[in-house]
Amino acid sequence: SSRRATHSVSRASDKAAEKAYKKALKQASSAFNEAKKAGALTESDVIYLQSNLPNNKGDAANEAMVLRNEEAFNMQMARGLAGMNTQQINDMKNHLLPSGTKEYTDMNKGLPKGTEREVKEGYEKVVIPAPILDKTKLPARINLDEVMGSDSDERHAFAGTTSLNPMQSTVFDAAYNTRENLLICAPTGAGKTNVAMLTVVSHLRDVGLIGESFYNNEGPVNTGKKIVYIAPMKALAQEVVEKFSSKLKGLGIIVRELTGDMQLSRAEAEAAHILVTTPEKWDVVTRKGGDGSLGSTCGLLIIDEVHLLADERGAVIESVVARLHRWVESSQRQVRLIGLSATLPNYEDVATFLRVDKRKGLFFFGPEHRPVPLQQTFIGVTAHTKDRFKREKKDG
């Protein structure tokens, strides 16, 4: 038949499907005729159904009609929402999953190995064990004296630290020896602040503020000398200022806070090598561009907690990043962008937005990299909550 004209092989499953299809069409036609006799259809319903249900013209005519309907449907879907009527839009909405729903298509994975599931009267308890880190697959811990020299300026910034942990060792080369944009996704407490410090001392070295060598041995990089660290809250900004000041004070590096609570004069802001600010404050500062603006002096932008893009304040971070990309394109000057984040489900999308090379600058570390293993317990109430509330109210 014309339905199989493009394929010479017909499987038993195809024949069974075609048989079921024809049976369903006959049943639909029978139901239509009965509804029509009973007067349950309007005139417009009759016209619509007559044009979309098979008749007695023969299989070829019916198949041609089905093909026309399929083509019309495909053309309508290609037009998107503009090609749908109110009923079709409502049907589409009814088939959408609730906001925030997560659907796992790979059913072979399921819950992690070792998960305990206990069903009791009125509730269900699921205990997911802490993920265990396979130490045999970890990179060797990097000794800072070996890679930086025991008495270099860069090493001085890491006083009190002899080696980097496995997460930091993994990203060391990209953070310290390149000018690549980076996105580091790692659990809380994994050591992302030290990764930020690696990029800070690398930038200070590359622009000639500390040390005696450059990553490419060609002299200072043609970029802004200032470093801007964006912290999500004022309290965290104060912590970063204290931590960076204590580590870099001996190198003559000035770290200043620029928030709503801590106003700086233009001279103070220009004199600072590192500015620690919030997304809202830096958004205001960079709205007025130009070569003489404070934003034009930035050569390294570090955004902490970049996963807040999904938060209500995410639009501000988007504005800051988009403005930075535009500045780089218009000025043709390199500005390095570092994103630090907790674990993200769509980290590749965020990396694309930050213009991170996924092969060189994207690093994702799972919950097994937490310094303290975390066991998760979920309790789901299965009893009838209304009855439970009534009982509690009666007992009270």
mmCIF file of C-alpha atoms in Angstrom:
data_model
loop_
_atom_site.group_PDB
_atom_site.id
_atom_site.type_symbol
_atom_site.label_atom_id
_atom_site.label_comp_id
_atom_site.label_asym_id
_atom_site.label_seq_id
_atom_site.Cartn_x
_atom_site.Cartn_y
_atom_site.Cartn_z
ATOM 1 C CA SER A 1 0.000 0.000 0.000
ATOM 2 C CA SER A 2 1.013 3.648 -0.251
ATOM 3 C CA ARG A 3 1.685 3.697 3.501
ATOM 4 C CA ARG A 4 4.675 1.354 2.998
ATOM 5 C CA ALA A 5 5.843 2.686 -0.361
ATOM 6 C CA THR A 6 9.176 3.859 0.986
ATOM 7 C CA HIS A 7 10.016 0.593 2.750
ATOM 8 C CA SER A 8 9.918 -2.910 1.319
ATOM 9 C CA VAL A 9 10.073 -4.767 4.664
ATOM 10 C CA SER A 10 6.970 -5.149 6.834
ATOM 11 C CA ARG A 11 7.345 -6.538 10.350
ATOM 12 C CA ALA A 12 4.634 -8.397 12.265
ATOM 13 C CA SER A 13 4.499 -5.497 14.734
ATOM 14 C CA ASP A 14 3.781 -3.100 11.859
ATOM 15 C CA LYS A 15 0.921 -5.269 10.638
ATOM 16 C CA ALA A 16 -0.507 -5.505 14.144
ATOM 17 C CA ALA A 17 -0.296 -1.739 14.575
ATOM 18 C CA GLU A 18 -2.007 -1.165 11.220
ATOM 19 C CA LYS A 19 -4.738 -3.609 12.158
ATOM 20 C CA ALA A 20 -5.324 -1.848 15.478
ATOM 21 C CA TYR A 21 -5.320 1.511 13.696
ATOM 22 C CA LYS A 22 -8.049 0.425 11.248
ATOM 23 C CA LYS A 23 -10.096 -1.061 14.083
ATOM 24 C CA ALA A 24 -9.910 2.218 16.027
ATOM 25 C CA LEU A 25 -11.023 4.183 12.959
ATOM 26 C CA LYS A 26 -14.047 1.906 12.501
ATOM 27 C CA GLN A 27 -14.996 2.282 16.149
ATOM 28 C CA ALA A 28 -14.698 6.067 15.851
ATOM 29 C CA SER A 29 -16.923 6.079 12.755
ATOM 30 C CA SER A 30 -19.529 3.930 14.507
ATOM 31 C CA ALA A 31 -19.543 6.221 17.545
ATOM 32 C CA PHE A 32 -19.911 9.255 15.260
ATOM 33 C CA ASN A 33 -22.927 7.773 13.477
ATOM 34 C CA GLU A 34 -24.648 6.888 16.748
ATOM 35 C CA ALA A 35 -24.045 10.362 18.190
ATOM 36 C CA LYS A 36 -25.349 11.938 14.993
ATOM 37 C CA LYS A 37 -28.562 9.845 15.075
ATOM 38 C CA ALA A 38 -29.117 10.734 18.737
ATOM 39 C CA GLY A 39 -28.813 14.432 17.894
ATOM 40 C CA ALA A 40 -25.914 14.926 20.345
ATOM 41 C CA LEU A 41 -23.763 16.812 17.818
ATOM 42 C CA THR A 42 -24.006 20.360 16.593
ATOM 43 C CA GLU A 43 -23.821 21.179 12.893
ATOM 44 C CA SER A 44 -20.221 22.389 13.232
ATOM 45 C CA ASP A 45 -19.285 19.175 15.055
ATOM 46 C CA VAL A 46 -20.735 17.104 12.219
ATOM 47 C CA ILE A 47 -18.839 19.064 9.561
ATOM 48 C CA TYR A 48 -15.548 18.782 11.488
ATOM 49 C CA LEU A 49 -15.883 15.047 12.207
ATOM 50 C CA GLN A 50 -16.979 14.186 8.683
ATOM 51 C CA SER A 51 -13.794 15.776 7.349
ATOM 52 C CA ASN A 52 -11.569 13.971 9.844
ATOM 53 C CA LEU A 53 -13.106 10.473 10.081
ATOM 54 C CA PRO A 54 -12.920 7.713 7.420
ATOM 55 C CA ASN A 55 -15.888 6.909 5.227
ATOM 56 C CA ASN A 56 -16.794 4.219 2.759
ATOM 57 C CA LYS A 57 -14.631 5.549 -0.073
ATOM 58 C CA GLY A 58 -12.081 2.768 0.360
ATOM 59 C CA ASP A 59 -8.751 2.344 2.115
ATOM 60 C CA ALA A 60 -6.773 4.472 -0.373
ATOM 61 C CA ALA A 61 -9.058 7.463 0.097
ATOM 62 C CA ASN A 62 -9.032 7.067 3.856
ATOM 63 C CA GLU A 63 -5.241 6.842 3.957
ATOM 64 C CA ALA A 64 -4.929 9.929 1.796
ATOM 65 C CA MET A 65 -7.231 11.780 4.194
ATOM 66 C CA VAL A 66 -5.127 10.683 7.198
ATOM 67 C CA LEU A 67 -1.938 11.845 5.472
ATOM 68 C CA ARG A 68 -3.516 15.249 4.758
ATOM 69 C CA ASN A 69 -4.527 15.563 8.391
ATOM 70 C CA GLU A 70 -0.991 14.688 9.529
ATOM 71 C CA GLU A 71 0.523 17.279 7.190
ATOM 72 C CA ALA A 72 -1.911 19.937 8.393
ATOM 73 C CA PHE A 73 -1.117 19.066 12.021
ATOM 74 C CA ASN A 74 2.635 19.275 11.405
ATOM 75 C CA MET A 75 2.276 22.652 9.693
ATOM 76 C CA GLN A 76 0.184 23.901 12.589
ATOM 77 C CA MET A 77 2.743 22.721 15.152
ATOM 78 C CA ALA A 78 5.518 24.404 13.175
ATOM 79 C CA ARG A 79 3.698 27.706 13.628
ATOM 80 C CA GLY A 80 3.898 27.264 17.428
ATOM 81 C CA LEU A 81 1.428 28.964 19.747
ATOM 82 C CA ALA A 82 0.389 31.373 16.967
ATOM 83 C CA GLY A 83 -1.063 28.439 15.049
ATOM 84 C CA MET A 84 -3.149 27.092 17.957
ATOM 85 C CA ASN A 85 -6.662 28.007 18.949
ATOM 86 C CA THR A 86 -7.795 28.490 22.565
ATOM 87 C CA GLN A 87 -8.804 24.848 23.015
ATOM 88 C CA GLN A 88 -5.459 23.565 21.714
ATOM 89 C CA ILE A 89 -3.513 25.919 23.977
ATOM 90 C CA ASN A 90 -5.554 24.766 26.997
ATOM 91 C CA ASP A 91 -4.939 21.115 26.057
ATOM 92 C CA MET A 92 -1.204 21.784 25.834
ATOM 93 C CA LYS A 93 -1.221 23.477 29.262
ATOM 94 C CA ASN A 94 -3.044 20.506 30.806
ATOM 95 C CA HIS A 95 -0.269 18.183 29.611
ATOM 96 C CA LEU A 96 2.532 20.316 31.044
ATOM 97 C CA LEU A 97 4.223 19.130 34.221
ATOM 98 C CA PRO A 98 3.996 21.332 37.332
ATOM 99 C CA SER A 99 6.661 24.025 37.745
ATOM 100 C CA GLY A 100 9.814 22.605 39.305
ATOM 101 C CA THR A 101 9.080 18.996 38.282
ATOM 102 C CA LYS A 102 12.137 16.881 37.538
ATOM 103 C CA GLU A 103 11.767 13.887 35.267
ATOM 104 C CA TYR A 104 14.439 11.206 35.168
ATOM 105 C CA THR A 105 14.531 9.484 31.795
ATOM 106 C CA ASP A 106 17.316 7.050 32.684
ATOM 107 C CA MET A 107 15.461 4.621 34.922
ATOM 108 C CA ASN A 108 18.524 2.380 35.234
ATOM 109 C CA LYS A 109 20.202 4.812 37.621
ATOM 110 C CA GLY A 110 17.530 5.310 40.248
ATOM 111 C CA LEU A 111 18.620 5.902 43.831
ATOM 112 C CA PRO A 112 22.313 5.598 44.767
ATOM 113 C CA LYS A 113 23.718 2.263 45.856
ATOM 114 C CA GLY A 114 23.220 1.566 49.547
ATOM 115 C CA THR A 115 19.996 3.588 49.846
ATOM 116 C CA GLU A 116 17.678 2.330 52.575
ATOM 117 C CA ARG A 117 13.928 2.629 52.100
ATOM 118 C CA GLU A 118 11.567 2.019 54.991
ATOM 119 C CA VAL A 119 7.772 2.189 54.787
ATOM 120 C CA LYS A 120 5.888 2.670 58.049
ATOM 121 C CA GLU A 121 2.357 3.522 59.015
ATOM 122 C CA GLY A 122 1.669 7.057 57.882
ATOM 123 C CA TYR A 123 5.074 7.849 56.404
ATOM 124 C CA GLU A 124 7.945 6.627 54.255
ATOM 125 C CA LYS A 125 11.626 7.094 55.103
ATOM 126 C CA VAL A 126 14.475 7.098 52.562
ATOM 127 C CA VAL A 127 18.099 7.298 53.725
ATOM 128 C CA ILE A 128 20.728 8.064 51.064
ATOM 129 C CA PRO A 129 24.256 7.292 52.295
ATOM 130 C CA ALA A 130 27.078 9.783 51.968
ATOM 131 C CA PRO A 131 28.898 9.299 48.632
ATOM 132 C CA ILE A 132 32.324 7.777 49.048
ATOM 133 C CA LEU A 133 35.239 9.356 47.196
ATOM 134 C CA ASP A 134 37.431 6.872 45.341
ATOM 135 C CA LYS A 135 40.888 8.092 46.360
ATOM 136 C CA THR A 136 42.595 5.979 43.702
ATOM 137 C CA LYS A 137 41.069 8.175 40.969
ATOM 138 C CA LEU A 138 42.130 11.468 42.544
ATOM 139 C CA PRO A 139 45.063 13.505 41.226
ATOM 140 C CA ALA A 140 48.168 13.808 43.366
ATOM 141 C CA ARG A 141 48.125 16.721 45.808
ATOM 142 C CA ILE A 142 50.190 19.580 44.403
ATOM 143 C CA ASN A 143 53.040 20.809 46.608
ATOM 144 C CA LEU A 144 53.055 24.612 46.467
ATOM 145 C CA ASP A 145 56.796 24.930 47.098
ATOM 146 C CA GLU A 146 57.465 22.860 43.974
ATOM 147 C CA VAL A 147 55.165 24.752 41.597
ATOM 148 C CA MET A 148 55.613 28.296 42.951
ATOM 149 C CA GLY A 149 59.001 28.275 44.627
ATOM 150 C CA SER A 150 59.484 28.459 48.352
ATOM 151 C CA ASP A 151 60.191 32.216 48.541
ATOM 152 C CA SER A 152 58.202 33.679 45.628
ATOM 153 C CA ASP A 153 55.549 36.376 46.001
ATOM 154 C CA GLU A 154 52.914 33.957 44.785
ATOM 155 C CA ARG A 155 53.869 31.431 47.448
ATOM 156 C CA HIS A 156 53.667 34.119 50.129
ATOM 157 C CA ALA A 157 49.930 34.456 49.437
ATOM 158 C CA PHE A 158 49.487 30.829 50.524
ATOM 159 C CA ALA A 159 51.438 31.061 53.766
ATOM 160 C CA GLY A 160 50.413 28.257 56.104
ATOM 161 C CA THR A 161 49.326 25.975 53.251
ATOM 162 C CA THR A 162 51.761 23.302 52.101
ATOM 163 C CA SER A 163 49.681 21.577 49.417
ATOM 164 C CA LEU A 164 46.377 21.828 47.553
ATOM 165 C CA ASN A 165 43.524 19.403 48.066
ATOM 166 C CA PRO A 166 42.442 17.096 45.200
ATOM 167 C CA MET A 167 39.801 19.532 43.880
ATOM 168 C CA GLN A 168 42.227 22.454 43.880
ATOM 169 C CA SER A 169 44.956 20.306 42.354
ATOM 170 C CA THR A 170 42.628 19.379 39.489
ATOM 171 C CA VAL A 171 41.997 23.000 38.502
ATOM 172 C CA PHE A 172 45.461 24.349 39.401
ATOM 173 C CA ASP A 173 46.910 24.402 35.885
ATOM 174 C CA ALA A 174 43.862 26.105 34.336
ATOM 175 C CA ALA A 175 43.582 28.619 37.185
ATOM 176 C CA TYR A 176 47.262 29.488 37.630
ATOM 177 C CA ASN A 177 48.926 28.904 34.267
ATOM 178 C CA THR A 178 46.296 30.131 31.770
ATOM 179 C CA ARG A 179 44.052 33.141 31.148
ATOM 180 C CA GLU A 180 40.991 30.978 30.452
ATOM 181 C CA ASN A 181 37.552 31.844 31.809
ATOM 182 C CA LEU A 182 36.601 29.300 34.463
ATOM 183 C CA LEU A 183 33.453 27.852 36.017
ATOM 184 C CA ILE A 184 34.133 25.832 39.167
ATOM 185 C CA CYS A 185 31.159 23.885 40.536
ATOM 186 C CA ALA A 186 31.923 22.247 43.868
ATOM 187 C CA PRO A 187 30.113 21.613 47.187
ATOM 188 C CA THR A 188 30.333 24.008 50.110
ATOM 189 C CA GLY A 189 33.619 23.660 51.954
ATOM 190 C CA ALA A 190 35.458 22.052 49.034
ATOM 191 C CA GLY A 191 38.007 24.906 48.844
ATOM 192 C CA LYS A 192 36.741 27.245 46.115
ATOM 193 C CA THR A 193 38.156 30.310 47.890
ATOM 194 C CA ASN A 194 41.696 29.009 47.424
ATOM 195 C CA VAL A 195 40.936 28.499 43.731
ATOM 196 C CA ALA A 196 39.912 32.153 43.598
ATOM 197 C CA MET A 197 43.203 33.058 45.301
ATOM 198 C CA LEU A 198 45.092 31.117 42.630
ATOM 199 C CA THR A 199 43.488 33.235 39.909
ATOM 200 C CA VAL A 200 44.157 36.406 41.938
ATOM 201 C CA VAL A 201 47.901 35.829 42.339
ATOM 202 C CA SER A 202 48.068 34.654 38.714
ATOM 203 C CA HIS A 203 46.506 37.935 37.556
ATOM 204 C CA LEU A 204 48.700 40.067 39.826
ATOM 205 C CA ARG A 205 51.720 38.261 38.381
ATOM 206 C CA ASP A 206 50.548 38.623 34.765
ATOM 207 C CA VAL A 207 50.037 42.384 35.022
ATOM 208 C CA GLY A 208 53.377 42.877 36.782
ATOM 209 C CA LEU A 209 52.208 43.804 40.288
ATOM 210 C CA ILE A 210 53.956 40.874 42.001
ATOM 211 C CA GLY A 211 56.618 38.355 41.058
ATOM 212 C CA GLU A 212 59.217 38.528 38.354
ATOM 213 C CA SER A 213 57.847 36.201 35.654
ATOM 214 C CA PHE A 214 54.733 36.017 33.465
ATOM 215 C CA TYR A 215 52.712 33.013 32.371
ATOM 216 C CA ASN A 216 53.701 33.466 28.698
ATOM 217 C CA ASN A 217 57.139 35.060 29.284
ATOM 218 C CA GLU A 218 56.131 37.985 27.050
ATOM 219 C CA GLY A 219 55.698 40.682 29.663
ATOM 220 C CA PRO A 220 52.557 42.095 31.260
ATOM 221 C CA VAL A 221 49.174 41.259 29.745
ATOM 222 C CA ASN A 222 47.285 44.094 28.044
ATOM 223 C CA THR A 223 44.327 44.212 30.397
ATOM 224 C CA GLY A 224 43.039 46.118 33.400
ATOM 225 C CA LYS A 225 45.078 45.664 36.561
ATOM 226 C CA LYS A 226 42.179 45.784 38.991
ATOM 227 C CA ILE A 227 40.500 42.665 40.385
ATOM 228 C CA VAL A 228 36.786 42.719 41.246
ATOM 229 C CA TYR A 229 35.352 40.050 43.532
ATOM 230 C CA ILE A 230 31.533 39.915 43.601
ATOM 231 C CA ALA A 231 30.145 38.341 46.774
ATOM 232 C CA PRO A 232 26.401 37.670 47.121
ATOM 233 C CA MET A 233 25.987 39.495 50.452
ATOM 234 C CA LYS A 234 27.640 42.332 52.374
ATOM 235 C CA ALA A 235 28.556 40.003 55.259
ATOM 236 C CA LEU A 236 30.407 37.658 52.891
ATOM 237 C CA ALA A 237 32.093 40.639 51.242
ATOM 238 C CA GLN A 238 33.529 41.652 54.620
ATOM 239 C CA GLU A 239 34.842 38.110 55.194
ATOM 240 C CA VAL A 240 36.532 38.062 51.787
ATOM 241 C CA VAL A 241 38.161 41.449 52.445
ATOM 242 C CA GLU A 242 39.568 40.225 55.769
ATOM 243 C CA LYS A 243 40.816 36.948 54.311
ATOM 244 C CA PHE A 244 42.420 38.457 51.195
ATOM 245 C CA SER A 245 43.925 41.370 53.156
ATOM 246 C CA SER A 246 45.614 39.043 55.626
ATOM 247 C CA LYS A 247 47.141 36.972 52.805
ATOM 248 C CA LEU A 248 48.178 39.801 50.459
ATOM 249 C CA LYS A 249 49.063 42.619 52.843
ATOM 250 C CA GLY A 250 52.736 41.627 52.873
ATOM 251 C CA LEU A 251 52.842 42.021 49.079
ATOM 252 C CA GLY A 252 51.578 45.600 49.182
ATOM 253 C CA ILE A 253 48.215 44.669 47.656
ATOM 254 C CA ILE A 254 45.313 46.887 48.784
ATOM 255 C CA VAL A 255 41.939 45.169 49.253
ATOM 256 C CA ARG A 256 38.880 47.376 49.784
ATOM 257 C CA GLU A 257 35.173 46.774 50.266
ATOM 258 C CA LEU A 258 32.747 48.594 47.960
ATOM 259 C CA THR A 259 29.162 48.049 49.136
ATOM 260 C CA GLY A 260 26.190 50.108 50.208
ATOM 261 C CA ASP A 261 27.586 50.205 53.758
ATOM 262 C CA MET A 262 31.146 51.030 52.721
ATOM 263 C CA GLN A 263 31.399 53.987 50.338
ATOM 264 C CA LEU A 264 34.762 54.793 48.745
ATOM 265 C CA SER A 265 35.955 57.998 47.149
ATOM 266 C CA ARG A 266 37.027 57.755 43.532
ATOM 267 C CA ALA A 267 40.680 58.073 44.572
ATOM 268 C CA GLU A 268 40.336 55.242 47.127
ATOM 269 C CA ALA A 269 38.606 52.985 44.597
ATOM 270 C CA GLU A 270 41.252 53.651 41.955
ATOM 271 C CA ALA A 271 44.080 53.041 44.446
ATOM 272 C CA ALA A 272 42.711 49.629 45.478
ATOM 273 C CA HIS A 273 44.092 46.608 43.640
ATOM 274 C CA ILE A 274 41.157 44.388 44.668
ATOM 275 C CA LEU A 275 37.568 45.566 45.122
ATOM 276 C CA VAL A 276 35.113 43.282 46.906
ATOM 277 C CA THR A 277 31.541 44.258 46.123
ATOM 278 C CA THR A 278 27.992 42.961 45.659
ATOM 279 C CA PRO A 279 26.149 42.357 42.354
ATOM 280 C CA GLU A 280 23.835 45.342 42.868
ATOM 281 C CA LYS A 281 26.670 47.745 43.670
ATOM 282 C CA TRP A 282 28.840 46.677 40.732
ATOM 283 C CA ASP A 283 25.814 46.860 38.446
ATOM 284 C CA VAL A 284 25.370 50.520 39.389
ATOM 285 C CA VAL A 285 29.106 51.265 39.041
ATOM 286 C CA THR A 286 29.380 49.758 35.553
ATOM 287 C CA ARG A 287 26.254 51.308 34.049
ATOM 288 C CA LYS A 288 28.256 54.340 33.030
ATOM 289 C CA GLY A 289 30.983 53.020 30.741
ATOM 290 C CA GLY A 290 33.904 54.640 28.984
ATOM 291 C CA ASP A 291 37.678 54.351 29.195
ATOM 292 C CA GLY A 292 37.866 56.446 32.341
ATOM 293 C CA SER A 293 35.249 54.476 34.273
ATOM 294 C CA LEU A 294 36.010 52.169 37.186
ATOM 295 C CA GLY A 295 34.679 49.174 35.275
ATOM 296 C CA SER A 296 37.172 49.718 32.449
ATOM 297 C CA THR A 297 40.079 49.145 34.873
ATOM 298 C CA CYS A 298 38.917 45.597 35.715
ATOM 299 C CA GLY A 299 41.046 42.775 34.315
ATOM 300 C CA LEU A 300 39.748 39.901 36.456
ATOM 301 C CA LEU A 301 36.135 39.497 37.556
ATOM 302 C CA ILE A 302 35.334 36.771 40.113
ATOM 303 C CA ILE A 303 31.665 35.993 40.748
ATOM 304 C CA ASP A 304 31.072 33.945 43.896
ATOM 305 C CA GLU A 305 27.896 31.859 44.267
ATOM 306 C CA VAL A 306 27.090 32.216 40.565
ATOM 307 C CA HIS A 307 24.288 29.662 40.978
ATOM 308 C CA LEU A 308 22.234 32.608 42.280
ATOM 309 C CA LEU A 309 21.459 33.190 38.595
ATOM 310 C CA ALA A 310 18.349 31.124 39.334
ATOM 311 C CA ASP A 311 17.434 33.375 42.273
ATOM 312 C CA GLU A 312 15.348 36.547 42.140
ATOM 313 C CA ARG A 313 18.640 38.499 42.123
ATOM 314 C CA GLY A 314 19.892 36.546 39.134
ATOM 315 C CA ALA A 315 18.901 39.286 36.693
ATOM 316 C CA VAL A 316 21.490 41.594 38.260
ATOM 317 C CA ILE A 317 24.264 39.024 37.755
ATOM 318 C CA GLU A 318 23.095 38.545 34.168
ATOM 319 C CA SER A 319 23.346 42.294 33.578
ATOM 320 C CA VAL A 320 26.873 42.439 35.012
ATOM 321 C CA VAL A 321 28.086 39.525 32.874
ATOM 322 C CA ALA A 322 26.391 40.776 29.695
ATOM 323 C CA ARG A 323 27.873 44.244 30.215
ATOM 324 C CA LEU A 324 31.334 42.698 30.687
ATOM 325 C CA HIS A 325 31.038 40.703 27.445
ATOM 326 C CA ARG A 326 30.000 43.834 25.580
ATOM 327 C CA TRP A 327 32.934 45.771 27.025
ATOM 328 C CA VAL A 328 35.386 43.054 25.943
ATOM 329 C CA GLU A 329 33.968 43.052 22.405
ATOM 330 C CA SER A 330 33.950 46.834 22.020
ATOM 331 C CA SER A 331 37.339 47.537 23.628
ATOM 332 C CA GLN A 332 39.123 44.424 22.307
ATOM 333 C CA ARG A 333 40.761 44.012 25.716
ATOM 334 C CA GLN A 334 40.838 40.747 27.572
ATOM 335 C CA VAL A 335 38.986 40.467 30.887
ATOM 336 C CA ARG A 336 39.124 37.127 32.650
ATOM 337 C CA LEU A 337 35.880 35.852 34.183
ATOM 338 C CA ILE A 338 35.788 33.303 37.027
ATOM 339 C CA GLY A 339 32.532 31.764 38.247
ATOM 340 C CA LEU A 340 32.413 29.916 41.583
ATOM 341 C CA SER A 341 29.311 27.903 42.298
ATOM 342 C CA ALA A 342 27.762 25.146 44.337
ATOM 343 C CA THR A 343 26.843 22.032 42.368
ATOM 344 C CA LEU A 344 24.620 22.939 39.405
ATOM 345 C CA PRO A 345 22.419 20.564 37.388
ATOM 346 C CA ASN A 346 22.822 22.638 34.186
ATOM 347 C CA TYR A 347 26.432 23.737 34.619
ATOM 348 C CA GLU A 348 27.081 23.462 30.867
ATOM 349 C CA ASP A 349 24.406 26.099 30.173
ATOM 350 C CA VAL A 350 25.948 28.435 32.760
ATOM 351 C CA ALA A 351 29.397 27.833 31.238
ATOM 352 C CA THR A 352 28.058 28.847 27.823
ATOM 353 C CA PHE A 353 26.583 32.022 29.298
ATOM 354 C CA LEU A 354 29.908 32.897 30.963
ATOM 355 C CA ARG A 355 31.752 32.081 27.699
ATOM 356 C CA VAL A 356 33.801 29.341 29.306
ATOM 357 C CA ASP A 357 35.557 26.817 27.077
ATOM 358 C CA LYS A 358 33.952 23.566 28.260
ATOM 359 C CA ARG A 359 37.063 21.566 27.385
ATOM 360 C CA LYS A 360 39.505 23.786 29.273
ATOM 361 C CA GLY A 361 37.679 25.869 31.848
ATOM 362 C CA LEU A 362 34.662 23.894 33.082
ATOM 363 C CA PHE A 363 35.123 21.838 36.261
ATOM 364 C CA PHE A 364 32.346 19.979 38.080
ATOM 365 C CA PHE A 365 32.817 18.198 41.400
ATOM 366 C CA GLY A 366 30.062 16.116 42.982
ATOM 367 C CA PRO A 367 29.000 15.799 46.643
ATOM 368 C CA GLU A 368 31.742 13.246 47.260
ATOM 369 C CA HIS A 369 34.194 16.170 47.408
ATOM 370 C CA ARG A 370 32.626 17.577 50.567
ATOM 371 C CA PRO A 371 35.182 17.748 53.420
ATOM 372 C CA VAL A 372 32.577 16.188 55.733
ATOM 373 C CA PRO A 373 30.446 13.403 54.158
ATOM 374 C CA LEU A 374 26.749 14.268 54.074
ATOM 375 C CA GLN A 375 24.052 11.638 54.589
ATOM 376 C CA GLN A 376 20.582 12.609 53.384
ATOM 377 C CA THR A 377 17.292 11.506 54.970
ATOM 378 C CA PHE A 378 13.909 12.128 53.356
ATOM 379 C CA ILE A 379 10.606 11.512 55.119
ATOM 380 C CA GLY A 380 7.415 11.542 53.068
ATOM 381 C CA VAL A 381 4.047 11.618 54.818
ATOM 382 C CA THR A 382 1.677 9.072 53.260
ATOM 383 C CA ALA A 383 -1.236 9.308 55.722
ATOM 384 C CA HIS A 384 -4.302 11.378 54.952
ATOM 385 C CA THR A 385 -3.199 14.791 56.136
ATOM 386 C CA LYS A 386 -6.729 16.123 56.615
ATOM 387 C CA ASP A 387 -7.579 13.273 58.987
ATOM 388 C CA ARG A 388 -4.293 13.785 60.807
ATOM 389 C CA PHE A 389 -4.956 17.503 61.285
ATOM 390 C CA LYS A 390 -8.436 16.690 62.626
ATOM 391 C CA ARG A 391 -6.998 14.220 65.112
ATOM 392 C CA GLU A 392 -4.346 16.689 66.245
ATOM 393 C CA LYS A 393 -6.971 19.404 66.679
ATOM 394 C CA LYS A 394 -9.216 17.018 68.622
ATOM 395 C CA ASP A 395 -6.325 15.848 70.824
ATOM 396 C CA GLY A 396 -5.350 19.454 71.467
#
